[in-house]
């Protein structure tokens, strides 16, 4: 081993340390752009660091929702009958429409990232606005569903009522009545429903707040001169929120339609 | 379309010499649209399947389709196909720990009512 | 090694001419705002150091009150409710506000970028945000404390915390929730920095072991903490709305809370101890003038501890009514963690073998760590075995066990690290003889405090009670006496380190003749750490490289 402090032996093999290779410098000659932070060697390094950091944050989100997913799995197995009838109180058409709306919103976001990459300012702003628009529609439908639960006294807490599950015939439902004890357990389903969709909606509201700010900056032209990282990383967040819903939809709305006897 | 385009660097097709770095590549709007249409079709399929009584297969199909949709979003909307191995490993690690949380906790609940010693 | 002069390796510059560097990170900017809005990882480390010291002494005061109450068998100092608040606040403050951020947020923050040859962490603003979140979390906890405290114990066990207590559970839980995000952001920043910011030539197996152990701890912070967050959110919702998810009368399972809580809180134990192990690796190597024996094994054992840490949490719940079969599996997996921990201890012991050992203060603390951590770890194996656990859990045995690991292990490592890098952080040496006295006092006080607790626990004295049968008094008096000595041991560094800020000897770049990159730059460092990006051309702990370099420097200067 060469012990001189500034041995050049290590730098002659560029493939070993690509963030520092001359090739990268030549490709991206904008190392002096204002968004470039001083402690990164190259903008490529900065961009990859940002995206990696965002992914790590999303891992924490997976684990955050993971606790609730496990609670759902556990209680669905314990209180199967209650979960079946409670789940049937949710509207599949509304859920399906909302899924499509959210996927559309995600699609617009993906196109927005592309627009920023190819430096089309107008398209980027339009796409961000569309993303926001579909986000609001989703939340609107969700609010409507929440309101319906409120009217039916299906919000857990003091005003929660199991009448509909103990005596379904009186409400025009075809399901078999539950014992009062099991009917109490529908409250756990509704709590998990509100906790999971509520936490999901909270993420969307935060996301829409960030979107508004990003749209303003995009309109100023901040993201269409080669600095795409904020749009790209926000896109990751938005798609993650989509994925959570993609799993919530079947778990809460679909898988309990045909109970095993 | 997966395997031919996964390579990230002309000199490093398997992303081995520096797994933390990947050449930056774009997904075209056409590809996005295809994924979008696929996601809508899968949504329709999962709703349709929910209205048919398939017994134990209902939840399996619903969650299977959800997984496919999730993977599509991760791979294409979130650009993971073109990301470095580091990012792919990171995502895998996240789902692995999630899996540990579920299975190890279940190991208690599943066996709690078995015979007591 | 020719560098060892007499029985010390300390080599300071000529004090009559030596000055602190004109420009460094401390005097680079002036005013309070330049600190509160800084992005400099070194300044944030100092902010963290001040805040965790503040909380350490608050938590320590509660420990003192606990020991004072336990001096006599009768409940004569405080009521049982107040006593419950004492040990709850002691645990919450010490764990969430001191131990979890102790080494990572101070020494890790300060050193990881420098050890990697980088100018800063990957996300300086998120690093600052992390400190603010920590402070907000701390303020929530202090608010709860001032308003009357919380008496759930640090574990927030349901249904006690959700149904039976009228104290400030939600405020405290909010504090921990927010402080948890501080920890997530610190871990996230470290992982990205270690992956993306290494200087040319700094391969994974040239990184100091300090960095490896922080990498492992960061993985735990990022993957574990959110589960604690959701568990605390559910407790808050349960208290506020009575949602029933942990309420047996509504069909909920209180044990679900414990599963989620310990899924974080067991790995949290490794979040606390792993960075300390990193400190010990650096100190042992420097003061025995040898490369750490089995570098690769030590590096991978950190990652192994992190991984196994996720598979053992149920051993906190063996007597809580979990499945016997599942407990069997978790008990066996718990034994696995002993393997990487033992690898570390053995490798440090082999590093000492035939080394040129000198006994500066950091080394004394490191020896304290090795002995006390070994005892703490071995008693952990007792507790991990199902039969013993039923006898010992919820007794003072378990209190002694985790204090041996957390205080005897982590706090010793923290103090070793603070003394070791104090010259680098401040540019001045601490007073050597006084600090040796403090190290010895701490060691004696610690053993006197917690050794009797092993016996007490084995005899059956339960934890978390403020009175006990009179036959346990002798051992309890010993323990309280030890706590007094321990308190003196912790006050001393506060005083002499403060003194040394103004009057300490000028340290120079490398008082310990250590090999790390951080010792090759001025102390205190420049804001940008390095004048030009360094190129790592040697292995970590390469003392021959250092000797050659020093020789080279002398010839050029001469």
Coordinates of C-alpha atoms in Angstrom, one line a residue, chain B residues 8-115:
Chain B
X8 CA -28.4 1.4 -16.1
X9 CA -25.0 2.1 -17.5
X10 CA -23.3 1.0 -20.7
X11 CA -20.2 0.1 -18.8
X12 CA -22.0 -1.5 -16.0
X13 CA -25.1 -3.4 -17.3
X14 CA -25.7 -5.3 -14.1
X15 CA -25.2 -2.3 -11.9
X16 CA -22.5 -4.1 -10.0
X17 CA -19.4 -2.0 -9.8
X18 CA -21.2 0.8 -8.2
X19 CA -24.6 -0.4 -7.0
X20 CA -25.4 3.0 -5.5
X21 CA -25.4 4.9 -8.8
X22 CA -27.6 4.5 -11.9
X23 CA -27.6 6.5 -15.1
X24 CA -30.6 8.8 -15.2
X25 CA -33.3 7.6 -17.6
X26 CA -36.8 8.8 -18.5
X27 CA -40.0 6.9 -18.9
X28 CA -42.0 8.2 -21.8
X29 CA -45.6 9.5 -21.6
X30 CA -46.7 6.6 -23.8
X31 CA -45.3 4.1 -21.3
X32 CA -47.0 6.0 -18.5
X33 CA -50.3 5.9 -20.3
X34 CA -50.0 2.1 -20.8
X35 CA -49.4 1.7 -17.1
X36 CA -52.3 4.0 -16.3
X37 CA -54.6 2.0 -18.5
X38 CA -53.4 -1.3 -17.0
X39 CA -54.1 0.1 -13.5
X40 CA -57.6 1.1 -14.5
X41 CA -58.2 -2.4 -16.0
X42 CA -57.0 -4.1 -12.9
X43 CA -59.2 -1.8 -10.8
X44 CA -62.2 -2.9 -12.9
X45 CA -61.2 -6.5 -12.6
X46 CA -60.9 -6.5 -8.8
X47 CA -64.2 -4.8 -8.4
X48 CA -65.8 -7.3 -10.8
X49 CA -64.2 -10.2 -9.0
X50 CA -65.6 -8.9 -5.7
X51 CA -69.2 -9.4 -7.0
X52 CA -68.7 -13.0 -7.8
X53 CA -68.7 -15.5 -5.0
X54 CA -65.4 -17.4 -5.2
X55 CA -65.2 -18.5 -1.6
X56 CA -61.7 -18.4 -0.2
X57 CA -60.4 -17.1 -3.5
X58 CA -62.0 -13.7 -3.2
X59 CA -59.6 -12.1 -0.8
X60 CA -56.6 -13.9 -2.5
X61 CA -57.6 -12.4 -5.9
X62 CA -58.3 -9.0 -4.4
X63 CA -55.0 -8.8 -2.6
X64 CA -53.1 -10.4 -5.6
X65 CA -54.5 -7.7 -7.9
X66 CA -53.6 -5.0 -5.4
X67 CA -50.1 -6.3 -5.2
X68 CA -49.8 -6.2 -9.0
X69 CA -51.1 -2.7 -9.1
X70 CA -48.7 -1.6 -6.3
X71 CA -45.7 -3.2 -8.1
X72 CA -46.7 -1.4 -11.3
X73 CA -46.8 1.9 -9.5
X74 CA -43.5 1.3 -7.8
X75 CA -41.8 0.2 -10.9
X76 CA -43.0 2.8 -13.4
X77 CA -44.6 5.7 -11.7
X78 CA -41.9 5.7 -9.1
X79 CA -39.1 5.0 -11.7
X80 CA -37.7 2.0 -9.8
X81 CA -37.0 0.1 -13.0
X82 CA -34.3 2.6 -13.8
X83 CA -33.1 3.1 -10.3
X84 CA -29.8 1.8 -8.8
X85 CA -29.6 -1.5 -7.0
X86 CA -29.3 0.4 -3.8
X87 CA -32.8 1.8 -4.1
X88 CA -34.2 -1.6 -5.1
X89 CA -32.5 -3.2 -2.0
X90 CA -33.9 -0.4 0.2
X91 CA -37.4 -1.0 -0.9
X92 CA -37.0 -4.7 -0.5
X93 CA -35.6 -4.1 3.0
X94 CA -38.7 -2.1 3.9
X95 CA -41.1 -4.7 2.8
X96 CA -39.0 -7.4 4.6
X97 CA -39.2 -5.6 7.9
X98 CA -43.0 -5.1 7.4
X99 CA -43.2 -8.8 6.7
X100 CA -41.3 -9.5 10.0
X101 CA -43.7 -7.3 11.9
X102 CA -46.7 -9.2 10.6
X103 CA -45.4 -12.8 10.7
X104 CA -43.6 -12.6 14.0
X105 CA -46.5 -11.0 15.8
X106 CA -48.9 -13.5 14.2
X107 CA -46.7 -16.3 15.6
X108 CA -48.1 -15.2 19.0
X109 CA -51.7 -14.9 18.0
X110 CA -51.9 -18.0 15.9
X111 CA -50.6 -20.3 18.6
X112 CA -52.0 -18.6 21.6
X113 CA -54.9 -21.1 22.0
X114 CA -52.9 -24.2 21.3
X115 CA -52.6 -26.6 24.2

